[in-house]
Structure formats: structure tokens, C-alpha cells
CSV table of C-alpha atoms and ligand atoms in Angstrom, one decimal:
chain,number,residue,atom,x,y,z
A,1,MET,CA,60.4,112.0,122.8
A,2,ALA,CA,58.2,114.8,121.5
A,3,LYS,CA,61.1,117.2,121.6
A,4,SER,CA,63.4,115.1,119.5
A,5,THR,CA,60.8,114.5,116.9
A,6,ASP,CA,60.4,118.3,116.6
A,7,LYS,CA,64.2,118.5,116.1
A,8,THR,CA,64.2,116.0,113.3
A,9,GLN,CA,61.5,117.9,111.6
A,10,ASN,CA,63.5,121.1,111.9
A,11,ALA,CA,66.5,119.4,110.6
A,12,THR,CA,64.8,118.4,107.5
A,13,ASN,CA,63.8,122.0,106.9
A,14,ILE,CA,67.3,123.4,106.7
A,15,THR,CA,68.8,124.4,103.4
A,16,LYS,CA,70.9,121.6,101.9
A,17,HIS,CA,74.4,122.2,100.6
A,18,SER,CA,77.1,120.0,99.3
A,19,ILE,CA,80.2,119.1,101.4
A,20,LYS,CA,81.8,122.1,103.0
A,21,ILE,CA,84.2,122.7,105.9
A,22,LEU,CA,83.0,124.6,108.9
A,23,ALA,CA,85.5,125.7,111.5
A,24,GLY,CA,84.2,124.7,115.0
A,25,ASN,CA,85.8,125.8,118.2
A,26,MET,CA,89.4,125.5,117.0
A,27,PRO,CA,92.0,128.3,117.4
A,28,ALA,CA,91.9,130.6,114.3
A,29,LYS,CA,95.3,129.6,113.1
A,30,LYS,CA,94.3,126.0,112.8
A,31,GLU,CA,91.2,126.7,110.8
A,32,VAL,CA,91.0,125.2,107.3
A,33,PRO,CA,90.5,128.0,104.8
A,34,VAL,CA,87.0,128.0,103.5
A,35,LYS,CA,85.4,129.9,100.8
A,36,LYS,CA,83.6,132.7,102.6
A,37,THR,CA,80.5,132.7,100.6
A,38,ALA,CA,77.4,134.4,102.1
A,39,LYS,CA,75.9,130.9,102.3
A,40,THR,CA,78.8,129.5,104.3
A,41,SER,CA,79.0,132.4,106.8
A,42,LYS,CA,75.2,132.2,107.3
A,43,THR,CA,75.5,128.5,108.1
A,44,ILE,CA,78.2,129.1,110.7
A,45,ALA,CA,75.9,131.6,112.4
A,46,LYS,CA,73.0,129.2,112.2
A,47,ILE,CA,74.7,126.2,114.0
A,48,THR,CA,72.2,125.3,116.7
A,49,PRO,CA,71.2,121.9,118.0
A,50,LEU,CA,68.0,122.2,116.0
A,51,ASN,CA,70.1,121.9,112.9
A,52,TYR,CA,71.2,118.4,113.8
A,53,SER,CA,69.4,115.2,114.5
A,54,SER,CA,72.1,112.7,113.4
A,55,VAL,CA,75.8,113.3,113.1
A,56,ILE,CA,78.8,111.3,112.3
A,57,ILE,CA,81.9,111.7,114.6
A,58,LEU,CA,85.3,111.0,113.0
A,59,ARG,CA,88.3,110.3,115.1
A,60,ILE,CA,91.9,110.6,113.9
A,61,GLY,CA,94.5,108.0,114.5
A,62,GLU,CA,98.3,108.2,114.4
A,63,LEU,CA,98.2,111.9,113.5
A,64,PHE,CA,98.1,112.5,117.2
A,65,LEU,CA,101.8,111.7,117.3
A,66,LYS,CA,102.7,114.3,114.8
A,67,GLY,CA,103.6,117.2,117.0
A,68,LYS,CA,104.4,120.4,115.1
A,69,ASN,CA,103.7,118.9,111.7
A,70,ARG,CA,100.2,117.8,112.7
A,71,GLY,CA,98.6,120.8,110.9
A,72,VAL,CA,100.0,119.6,107.6
A,73,PHE,CA,98.7,116.1,108.1
A,74,GLU,CA,95.3,117.3,109.2
A,75,LYS,CA,95.0,119.6,106.2
A,76,ARG,CA,95.6,116.6,103.9
A,77,LEU,CA,93.2,114.4,105.8
A,78,ILE,CA,90.5,117.1,105.5
A,79,SER,CA,91.0,117.5,101.8
A,80,ASN,CA,90.8,113.7,101.4
A,81,ILE,CA,87.6,113.5,103.3
A,82,LYS,CA,86.2,116.3,101.3
A,83,TYR,CA,87.2,114.6,98.1
A,84,LYS,CA,85.6,111.3,99.2
A,85,LEU,CA,82.3,113.1,100.2
A,86,ARG,CA,82.3,115.4,97.1
A,87,ASN,CA,79.0,114.0,95.7
A,88,LEU,CA,77.2,113.7,99.0
A,89,ASP,CA,75.1,116.5,100.5
A,90,CYS,CA,76.6,117.1,103.9
A,91,THR,CA,78.8,119.4,106.0
A,92,LEU,CA,82.1,118.6,107.6
A,93,LYS,CA,82.8,120.5,110.8
A,94,LEU,CA,86.2,120.7,112.6
A,95,GLN,CA,86.5,120.2,116.3
A,96,ARG,CA,89.6,119.5,118.4
A,97,ASN,CA,91.0,116.0,117.6
A,98,ARG,CA,88.0,115.0,115.5
A,99,TYR,CA,85.6,116.0,112.9
A,100,ILE,CA,81.8,116.0,112.8
A,101,ILE,CA,79.7,115.4,109.7
A,102,THR,CA,76.3,117.0,109.9
A,103,ASP,CA,73.4,118.1,107.7
A,104,PHE,CA,72.8,114.9,105.8
A,105,SER,CA,69.6,113.0,105.1
A,106,ASP,CA,69.1,109.5,106.4
A,107,ASP,CA,69.2,107.9,103.0
A,108,ILE,CA,72.9,108.8,102.4
A,109,LYS,CA,74.0,108.0,105.9
A,110,GLY,CA,75.2,104.5,105.0
A,111,GLU,CA,77.1,105.9,102.0
A,112,ILE,CA,78.9,108.5,104.1
A,113,VAL,CA,79.8,105.8,106.7
A,114,LYS,CA,81.2,103.6,103.9
A,115,LYS,CA,83.3,106.4,102.6
A,116,VAL,CA,84.8,107.5,105.9
A,117,THR,CA,85.5,104.0,107.1
A,118,SER,CA,87.8,103.5,104.1
A,119,THR,CA,89.7,106.8,104.7
A,120,PHE,CA,93.3,106.4,105.9
A,121,GLY,CA,94.1,108.6,108.9
A,122,LEU,CA,90.8,108.0,110.7
A,123,CYS,CA,90.8,105.3,113.4
A,124,SER,CA,87.2,105.1,114.3
A,125,ILE,CA,83.8,106.7,113.7
A,126,SER,CA,80.5,106.8,115.5
A,127,VAL,CA,77.0,107.6,114.3
A,128,ALA,CA,75.6,109.8,117.0
A,129,THR,CA,72.4,111.5,117.9
A,130,CYS,CA,72.8,115.2,118.8
A,131,VAL,CA,70.6,117.0,121.3
A,132,GLN,CA,70.7,120.3,123.2
A,133,SER,CA,72.8,120.1,126.4
A,134,THR,CA,70.0,120.1,128.9
A,135,ILE,CA,69.5,117.2,131.3
A,136,ASP,CA,65.9,116.8,130.0
A,137,ASP,CA,66.9,116.5,126.4
A,138,ILE,CA,69.9,114.2,127.1
A,139,GLY,CA,67.7,112.1,129.4
A,140,THR,CA,64.9,111.8,126.9
A,141,MET,CA,67.3,110.7,124.2
A,142,ALA,CA,69.2,108.3,126.4
A,143,ILE,CA,65.9,106.6,127.3
A,144,SER,CA,65.1,106.1,123.6
A,145,LEU,CA,68.5,104.7,122.8
A,146,ILE,CA,68.6,102.1,125.6
A,147,PRO,CA,66.6,98.8,125.0
A,148,ASP,CA,63.7,98.0,127.4
A,149,ASN,CA,65.6,95.2,129.1
A,150,GLY,CA,69.1,93.9,129.6
A,151,SER,CA,72.0,95.8,131.2
A,152,PHE,CA,73.6,99.1,130.4
A,153,ARG,CA,76.4,101.5,131.3
A,154,ILE,CA,76.6,105.2,130.7
A,155,THR,CA,80.1,106.5,129.8
A,156,ALA,CA,79.9,110.3,130.0
A,157,ASN,CA,82.4,112.9,129.1
A,158,ARG,CA,81.9,116.6,129.9
A,159,GLY,CA,83.9,118.7,127.5
A,160,ASP,CA,81.8,121.8,128.4
A,161,LYS,CA,83.0,122.7,131.9
A,162,THR,CA,80.1,125.0,132.4
A,163,PHE,CA,77.6,122.1,132.2
A,164,LYS,CA,76.1,121.6,135.7
A,165,TYR,CA,77.1,118.0,136.1
A,166,ASN,CA,80.6,116.6,135.9
A,167,SER,CA,81.1,113.3,134.0
A,168,MET,CA,80.5,111.0,137.0
A,169,GLU,CA,77.5,113.0,138.1
A,170,LEU,CA,76.0,113.0,134.7
A,171,ALA,CA,76.5,109.2,134.3
A,172,ARG,CA,74.8,108.6,137.6
A,173,GLU,CA,72.0,111.0,136.9
A,174,LEU,CA,71.3,109.4,133.5
A,175,GLY,CA,71.5,106.0,135.1
A,176,GLY,CA,68.7,107.0,137.5
A,177,ILE,CA,66.6,108.4,134.7
A,178,ILE,CA,66.9,105.3,132.7
A,179,LEU,CA,66.3,102.9,135.6
A,180,SER,CA,63.1,104.7,136.5
A,181,ALA,CA,61.8,104.6,132.9
A,182,LYS,CA,62.9,101.0,132.1
A,183,LYS,CA,62.0,98.7,135.0
A,184,SER,CA,63.6,95.6,133.3
A,185,GLN,CA,67.0,97.3,132.8
A,186,LYS,CA,69.9,97.1,135.2
A,187,VAL,CA,73.3,98.9,135.5
A,188,ASP,CA,76.4,96.8,134.7
A,189,LEU,CA,79.6,98.7,134.7
A,190,HIS,CA,81.9,95.8,133.6
A,191,THR,CA,80.0,93.7,131.0
A,192,PRO,CA,77.0,95.8,129.9
A,193,LYS,CA,74.8,94.6,127.0
A,194,THR,CA,74.6,98.3,125.9
A,195,GLU,CA,77.2,101.0,126.5
A,196,LEU,CA,75.9,104.5,125.8
A,197,PHE,CA,78.5,107.2,125.3
A,198,VAL,CA,77.3,110.7,126.2
A,199,ASP,CA,79.6,113.5,125.2
A,200,VAL,CA,78.7,117.0,126.3
A,201,ARG,CA,80.5,119.4,123.9
A,202,GLU,CA,81.5,123.0,124.4
A,203,GLU,CA,79.1,124.3,121.7
A,204,GLY,CA,76.0,123.6,123.8
A,205,VAL,CA,75.2,120.3,122.1
A,206,THR,CA,75.5,116.7,123.4
A,207,TYR,CA,76.3,113.6,121.3
A,208,LEU,CA,75.0,110.2,122.3
A,209,TYR,CA,76.1,107.0,120.6
A,210,LYS,CA,76.5,103.3,121.2
A,211,ASP,CA,79.1,102.1,118.8
A,212,ARG,CA,82.5,102.8,117.5
A,213,ILE,CA,83.0,101.6,114.0
A,214,LEU,CA,86.6,100.9,113.1
A,215,ALA,CA,88.2,102.9,110.4
A,216,PRO,CA,91.5,101.7,108.8
A,217,GLY,CA,94.0,104.0,110.7
A,218,GLY,CA,97.2,104.8,108.9
A,219,MET,CA,98.2,108.2,107.5
A,220,PRO,CA,96.2,110.4,105.1
A,221,VAL,CA,96.9,109.5,101.5
A,222,GLY,CA,99.4,112.0,100.0
A,223,SER,CA,100.9,113.0,103.4
A,224,ALA,CA,104.0,110.8,102.7
A,225,GLY,CA,104.6,111.9,99.1
A,226,LYS,CA,103.9,110.1,95.9
A,227,GLY,CA,104.9,106.8,94.4
A,228,LEU,CA,104.5,105.0,91.1
A,229,LEU,CA,102.7,101.6,91.5
A,230,LEU,CA,103.5,98.8,89.1
A,231,LEU,CA,99.9,97.4,88.7
A,232,SER,CA,99.5,94.0,87.1
A,233,GLY,CA,96.2,92.2,86.9
A,234,GLY,CA,97.4,89.8,89.6
A,235,ILE,CA,96.5,89.5,93.3
A,236,ASP,CA,99.7,91.0,94.8
A,237,SER,CA,100.1,94.5,93.3
A,238,PRO,CA,96.7,95.8,94.4
A,239,VAL,CA,97.5,94.7,98.0
A,240,ALA,CA,100.9,96.5,97.7
A,241,ALA,CA,99.0,99.6,96.7
A,242,HIS,CA,96.7,99.4,99.6
A,243,SER,CA,99.6,98.9,102.1
A,244,MET,CA,101.5,102.0,100.8
A,245,ALA,CA,98.4,104.2,100.6
A,246,LYS,CA,97.8,103.3,104.2
A,247,ARG,CA,101.2,104.8,105.1
A,248,GLY,CA,100.2,108.0,103.3
A,249,LEU,CA,101.6,107.5,99.8
A,250,ALA,CA,99.6,108.9,96.9
A,251,LEU,CA,99.9,106.7,93.8
A,252,ASP,CA,99.9,106.8,90.1
A,253,ALA,CA,99.6,103.3,88.6
A,254,LEU,CA,101.6,102.0,85.6
A,255,HIS,CA,100.5,98.9,83.7
A,256,PHE,CA,102.4,97.2,80.9
A,257,HIS,CA,100.2,95.5,78.3
A,258,SER,CA,101.1,93.5,75.2
A,259,TYR,CA,98.0,94.0,73.1
A,260,PRO,CA,97.1,92.2,70.9
A,261,TYR,CA,98.9,89.2,72.6
A,262,THR,CA,97.0,90.3,75.7
A,263,SER,CA,93.3,91.0,75.4
A,264,GLN,CA,91.2,94.1,75.9
A,265,GLU,CA,89.6,92.3,78.8
A,266,ALA,CA,93.0,92.1,80.5
A,267,GLN,CA,93.2,95.9,80.3
A,268,ASP,CA,89.6,96.3,81.5
A,269,LYS,CA,90.4,94.2,84.5
A,270,VAL,CA,93.3,96.5,85.5
A,271,ILE,CA,90.9,99.5,85.1
A,272,GLU,CA,88.5,97.7,87.4
A,273,LEU,CA,91.3,97.2,89.9
A,274,LYS,CA,92.2,100.9,89.7
A,275,LYS,CA,88.6,101.9,90.4
A,276,GLN,CA,88.3,99.5,93.4
A,277,LEU,CA,91.6,100.8,94.8
A,278,GLU,CA,90.4,104.4,94.5
A,279,ASN,CA,88.1,103.6,97.4
A,280,TYR,CA,91.3,103.7,99.5
A,281,CYS,CA,93.9,105.5,97.4
A,282,ASP,CA,91.5,108.4,96.5
A,283,TYR,CA,92.5,109.4,93.0
A,284,MET,CA,94.9,107.1,91.2
A,285,PRO,CA,95.5,107.8,87.5
A,286,LEU,CA,96.4,104.6,85.5
A,287,LEU,CA,99.1,104.8,82.8
A,288,MET,CA,98.9,102.1,80.2
A,289,VAL,CA,102.3,101.3,78.6
A,290,PRO,CA,102.3,99.6,75.2
A,291,PHE,CA,104.9,96.9,75.8
A,292,THR,CA,104.4,94.6,72.8
A,293,LYS,CA,107.4,95.6,70.7
A,294,ILE,CA,109.8,95.3,73.7
A,295,GLN,CA,108.5,91.8,74.6
A,296,GLU,CA,108.8,90.7,70.9
A,297,ALA,CA,112.4,92.0,70.9
A,298,ILE,CA,113.3,90.3,74.1
A,299,ASN,CA,111.7,87.1,72.8
A,300,ARG,CA,113.6,87.3,69.6
A,301,HIS,CA,117.1,88.3,70.8
A,302,CYS,CA,117.6,87.1,74.4
A,303,ASN,CA,118.5,83.8,75.9
A,304,GLU,CA,115.3,82.1,76.9
A,305,SER,CA,116.1,81.6,80.6
A,306,TYR,CA,117.0,85.3,81.0
A,307,MET,CA,113.8,86.6,79.2
A,308,ILE,CA,111.8,87.3,82.3
A,309,ILE,CA,114.6,89.0,84.2
A,310,ILE,CA,115.4,91.2,81.2
A,311,MET,CA,111.7,92.1,80.9
A,312,ARG,CA,111.6,93.1,84.6
A,313,ARG,CA,114.7,95.2,84.3
A,314,ILE,CA,113.2,97.1,81.3
A,315,MET,CA,109.9,97.5,83.2
A,316,MET,CA,112.0,99.1,86.0
A,317,ILE,CA,113.9,101.4,83.6
A,318,ILE,CA,110.6,102.6,82.1
A,319,ALA,CA,109.0,103.0,85.6
A,320,LYS,CA,111.9,105.1,86.8
A,321,ARG,CA,111.6,107.5,83.8
A,322,VAL,CA,107.8,107.7,84.3
A,323,ALA,CA,108.2,108.3,88.0
A,324,PHE,CA,110.5,111.3,87.3
A,325,LYS,CA,107.9,112.7,84.8
A,326,ARG,CA,105.0,112.3,87.3
A,327,GLY,CA,106.8,113.6,90.3
A,328,ALA,CA,106.9,110.2,92.1
A,329,SER,CA,109.8,109.5,94.4
A,330,CYS,CA,109.7,105.8,94.5
A,331,ILE,CA,108.4,102.7,92.7
A,332,VAL,CA,106.0,100.4,94.5
A,333,ASN,CA,105.5,96.7,93.4
A,334,GLY,CA,103.9,93.5,94.7
A,335,GLU,CA,107.1,91.4,94.8
A,336,SER,CA,107.4,88.9,97.6
A,337,LEU,CA,110.6,87.1,98.4
A,338,ALA,CA,110.9,83.6,96.7
A,339,GLN,CA,107.4,83.7,95.2
A,340,VAL,CA,108.6,83.0,91.7
A,341,ALA,CA,112.0,82.8,89.9
A,342,SER,CA,112.1,86.6,89.3
A,343,GLN,CA,111.7,87.2,93.1
A,344,THR,CA,114.7,85.3,94.5
A,345,LEU,CA,117.3,87.5,96.2
A,346,GLU,CA,119.6,87.2,93.2
A,347,SER,CA,116.8,88.2,90.8
A,348,LEU,CA,115.6,91.1,92.9
A,349,ALA,CA,119.2,92.4,93.1
A,350,VAL,CA,119.8,92.3,89.3
A,351,THR,CA,116.3,93.8,88.7
A,352,ASN,CA,117.1,96.7,91.0
A,353,GLU,CA,120.5,97.2,89.4
A,354,ALA,CA,118.8,98.4,86.3
A,355,ILE,CA,117.7,101.6,88.0
A,356,GLY,CA,120.6,102.3,90.3
A,357,ASP,CA,119.7,103.6,93.7
A,358,PHE,CA,116.1,104.7,92.8
A,359,LEU,CA,113.9,103.8,95.7
A,360,VAL,CA,111.7,100.7,95.3
A,361,MET,CA,109.1,99.8,97.9
A,362,ARG,CA,108.1,96.1,98.2
A,363,PRO,CA,105.6,96.1,101.0
A,364,LEU,CA,104.7,92.4,100.5
A,365,VAL,CA,108.3,91.2,100.5
A,366,GLY,CA,107.9,89.2,103.7
A,367,MET,CA,104.3,88.0,103.3
A,368,ASP,CA,103.0,84.6,102.4
A,369,LYS,CA,100.6,84.3,99.5
A,370,ASN,CA,97.7,83.3,101.8
A,371,GLU,CA,98.2,86.4,103.9
A,372,ILE,CA,98.2,88.5,100.7
A,373,VAL,CA,95.0,86.8,99.5
A,374,GLU,CA,93.3,87.5,102.9
A,375,ILE,CA,93.9,91.2,102.5
A,376,SER,CA,92.9,91.3,98.8
A,377,LYS,CA,89.5,89.8,99.9
A,378,LYS,CA,89.1,92.4,102.6
A,379,ILE,CA,89.8,95.3,100.2
A,380,GLY,CA,87.6,93.9,97.4
A,381,THR,CA,90.3,93.3,94.8
A,382,PHE,CA,90.5,89.5,95.0
A,383,ASP,CA,87.4,88.7,92.8
A,384,ILE,CA,88.7,91.1,90.1
A,385,SER,CA,92.3,89.8,90.3
A,386,ILE,CA,91.2,86.2,89.7
A,387,LYS,CA,89.4,86.9,86.5
A,388,PRO,CA,91.2,84.7,83.9
A,389,PHE,CA,92.8,87.3,81.6
A,390,GLU,CA,96.5,87.0,81.0
A,391,ASP,CA,98.8,90.0,81.5
A,392,CYS,CA,102.1,90.6,79.6
A,393,CYS,CA,104.3,88.6,82.0
A,394,THR,CA,102.7,85.3,81.1
A,395,VAL,CA,102.5,85.8,77.4
A,396,PHE,CA,106.1,84.9,76.5
A,397,LEU,CA,106.7,82.6,79.5
A,398,PRO,CA,110.0,80.6,79.2
A,399,LYS,CA,110.1,76.9,80.2
A,400,SER,CA,112.7,77.4,82.9
A,401,PRO,CA,113.4,81.0,84.0
A,402,ILE,CA,116.7,81.5,85.7
A,403,THR,CA,116.5,81.7,89.5
A,404,LYS,CA,120.1,82.8,90.2
A,405,PRO,CA,120.8,85.3,87.4
A,406,LYS,CA,124.3,86.8,87.0
A,407,LEU,CA,124.5,90.5,86.5
A,408,SER,CA,127.1,90.3,83.8
A,409,LEU,CA,124.9,87.9,81.8
A,410,CYS,CA,121.8,90.2,82.3
A,411,GLN,CA,123.8,93.0,80.9
A,412,THR,CA,125.1,91.0,77.9
A,413,GLU,CA,121.6,89.7,77.1
A,414,GLN,CA,120.0,93.1,77.5
A,415,ALA,CA,122.6,94.6,75.1
A,416,ARG,CA,121.6,92.1,72.4
A,417,ILE,CA,118.3,93.9,71.9
A,418,PRO,CA,118.8,96.3,69.0
A,419,HIS,CA,117.7,99.9,69.5
A,420,LEU,CA,116.5,99.3,73.0
A,421,ASP,CA,116.6,103.0,74.0
A,422,ALA,CA,114.4,103.9,71.0
A,423,LEU,CA,112.0,101.1,71.9
A,424,ILE,CA,111.8,102.4,75.5
A,425,ASP,CA,111.2,106.0,74.2
A,426,GLU,CA,108.5,104.7,71.9
A,427,ALA,CA,106.8,102.8,74.8
A,428,ILE,CA,106.8,105.9,77.0
A,429,ASP,CA,105.5,108.1,74.2
A,430,GLY,CA,102.7,105.7,73.6
A,431,ILE,CA,101.4,105.8,77.2
A,432,GLU,CA,97.7,106.3,77.5
A,433,ILE,CA,96.3,107.7,80.8
A,434,VAL,CA,93.0,106.4,82.2
A,435,LYS,CA,91.8,109.1,84.6
B,501,ATP,P1,100.4,87.4,91.1
B,501,ATP,O1,99.4,87.7,92.1
B,501,ATP,O2,99.9,86.5,90.1
B,501,ATP,O3,101.7,87.1,91.7
B,501,ATP,P2,101.6,89.7,90.3
B,501,ATP,O4,101.1,90.9,89.7
B,501,ATP,O5,102.3,89.8,91.7
B,501,ATP,O6,100.5,88.7,90.4
B,501,ATP,P3,104.3,88.8,89.6
B,501,ATP,O7,104.8,88.1,88.4
B,501,ATP,O8,104.5,88.2,90.9
B,501,ATP,O9,102.7,89.1,89.3
B,501,ATP,O10,104.9,90.3,89.4
B,501,ATP,C1,105.6,90.9,90.5
B,501,ATP,C2,105.2,92.4,90.4
B,501,ATP,O11,105.6,93.0,89.2
B,501,ATP,C3,103.7,92.7,90.5
B,501,ATP,O12,103.2,92.6,91.8
B,501,ATP,C4,103.6,94.1,89.9
B,501,ATP,O13,104.0,95.1,90.8
B,501,ATP,C5,104.7,94.0,88.8
B,501,ATP,N1,104.1,93.6,87.5
B,501,ATP,C6,104.0,92.4,87.0
B,501,ATP,N2,103.4,92.5,85.8
B,501,ATP,C7,103.1,93.7,85.5
B,501,ATP,C8,102.5,94.4,84.5
B,501,ATP,N3,102.0,93.8,83.4
B,501,ATP,N4,102.3,95.8,84.6
B,501,ATP,C9,102.8,96.4,85.7
B,501,ATP,N5,103.4,95.8,86.7
B,501,ATP,C10,103.6,94.5,86.6
B,502,MG,MG1,103.2,88.1,92.6
């Protein structure tokens, strides 16, 4: 173990630098452009095992299937990882099919793991120990990673074909080394208490790790284009955001408020949701639409049972215009079939009609409320969503909203609102952006 202690000490001596991309052994055309500062080039030249003690291996998910377009997806993933790690002192290095994070101190390891395990496009990660590819170094480290008793299995992979043992031979050799150092250990290939993965890389270094931590999979945020999320303060729309971001959609969020009928706390709650969602969606600007005058006008001029459906049609009209302005190609909302009167088939149809064939994504349409609640707990939005602050939908709630609205009546009721176009223009002009 003396050797690895030396390495750790050496590792702490190296100059620290904030997140940067280093090209590993990938073909030149696949390299991500990096700013060729003197410092960066020097770091490339200096990559030796002594620079590492602990590394984090990132594995990509569905991107594997992307064939010729893979480069585009990978570029997006890399820039997303860089963005996530922007405030953490570490280096991201590219290797085929995966990335390695190096040069971080132990006290930020947990923070890095948290960030990368919420990055869409990654399927798993491992915190590994890195040693020089010599049987002595690998053996010494393997002994230190296997407990004194129990059972173990070595799963070896030789990427470096010049390494003197092949994968099977290496596993057998290490098994022998461990058995002679730990008398109470035994080999169990099928149900071992500890599985140690040993990965001999082309660059003359070997990674050893015991666990694979699951990352969320999906596609890198932004790789599927951009959508406009209708974000309320409820449980559903944050879950809808998470689902679409997972499929690679970047999002801007739009929230309608009816201040002063709705409180400042209700707006703060939506800002809190935005921040929590940014753990997954990366950067998601929030656009606050002043909706009070429109709600008052609906309340004054429309038939009570049609009020909600007219409100939802106008929300969609505004959302479509904002989507064009923001370069978003679809609207995303948290509607779920038959959840409330405005989400029956008939209601969804007349709500959609207000924006013609503009694409609307309803990722929760076939989900039960308790399934949605489960996800919202997992993604950390549930506790925020249940804070008791009303949003604009509930302020002017009619006693019995229509469940089977007629399109012709929607159009008649909507036409009763004087100067609706001007009110819509005013609402859009009044949008405030929370960055
Ligand atoms: P809940 O969890 O209480 O159902 P919700 O946000 O889903 O909350 P709904 O009345 O079901 O409330 O609204 C359906 C969808 O309409 C929401 O998921 C959201 O996408 C959108 N929406 C509702 N109110 C607003 C609002 N004030 N601002 C932006 N979008 C809204
Ligand atoms: Mg809902």
C-alpha cells in the first residue's frame, strides 16, 4: 500500500483547474474542441497515473444506438456535463464510449457524483481507483479494496492488448494474489459478496471499482430540440418537465399568475420548482405571465361552466405565441386524461383547437395520479408542489365546469370577451423572465 499512498500525495500536489475537456485516445475528428491554452496542453502532456488517485467513470446510455448522428448527441452530452460541473474543480476526459472525471479533491467527490447521476444521457457511473498498469500495483490495490473475509469475484477487462495478461489470466492472477493475502476470503463466481471490476486501459492505467451507480439514462437535454413547458405550482407539470427533458428536450417554462388574487408565495413556489427541475433540465428560464386582466374578463363575460375551458384555450394561444418567440417547437403540459373536467377527451380537443396543429406534448396523459406522485417524490418536486399556495386556475373556480364542451359554444363564449387580442398582447408584453 506504500505505493498508492505516494500516488495520493502526488495527486494532491498537482495544479488544480476548473472543469475542462481533455481528449483521450479518441480519433482526432471526434475530439471536442478545447481552448488550447498553454495550461490545457501542458495538462495533456502530464497525464500519468501519478496524476490520479480517484476517478469517476461515466457510461453513456441510448446514445450507443445513434449511428452516424452519435457525434452530435455526444457533443451535447459533453457540454451538459461541463455545465453541470462548472463550479467544481475537476477535469473531464474523453475515452471511447465513456468519460472519465479526474483531478478532483475528495471533499467534492459526493457533489460530482450527485451532478452526474442526474444527467440525462448517462446510464451509470462508477467511482474508481486508478493505478499504473503493473501487476504489482493492480494487485496491491485489489487487496486493499477486497474485505478481509467473505467471498469475491474479479471481473477483468483488458483494453490494452499489450498488457501481458489477457482478461481471464488477469482475473485468475489477481484471485491468487488476494487469496494468499486474505486467508478468510474465498472465490465465488456466481453470488460473490464483493465483485471487483478491473479495467486495464490503453493509456497505461488501470481502473478498479466495486459498484455501478445508476444514472437516469435518456437523451442529453437539448438533443431533441426545445419545448415550452406550462409550469403550474401543482404536482403534474414538474413531472411532465422531467419526462420530456429525459427524452432530450430543452425547456423554457411559462407560468400564468393572477397577482394579487394569487400571492407572491405562489410565484416563489414556482421559482423553487424551476430551481429543483434545473437539477435535471439544466438551464430552464421561467417566464411569468401576468394573467389577472384576462381572468377578470373571462369571469365577467363568459358563461360560468365554460370559464375554465376558455381560460385554458387562452393559455394555449399565449403559449403558442411565446413558443414562436423563444424558438420552441412544441408546448409541454401536465394534463392527464380524465383527471379533471378540463382534461376529458372533449375538453382536450377544444383546448387544442385554439392553437390549430401546433404540437402539444402531454407525457402524463396515460398516467394515474399516484404514479405521477411517485415520480415527483423521486425528483424532489413533491414537497414543493404541495405547499398550500393557490395558482391562477383555482382563483376563479366555477361550481360545475363543463366536462363535454362544444367547440361552437367555446368560440361564442370566447368571442364575448372584449378586446381579447389586446389583452393577450398586453399579457405577453408584461412577461417577466426569471433566469
Ligand atoms: P395538479 O397537480 O394539481 O393537477 P396541475 O398543474 O396539473 O396540478 P391542472 O389543473 O391539472 O393542474 O392543469 C393541467 C396543466 O395545465 C398543468 O399540468 C400545467 O401544465 C398547465 N397549467 C395549469 N395552471 C397553470 C399555470 N398557472 N401556469 C402555467 N401552466 C399551468
Ligand atoms: Mg393536473
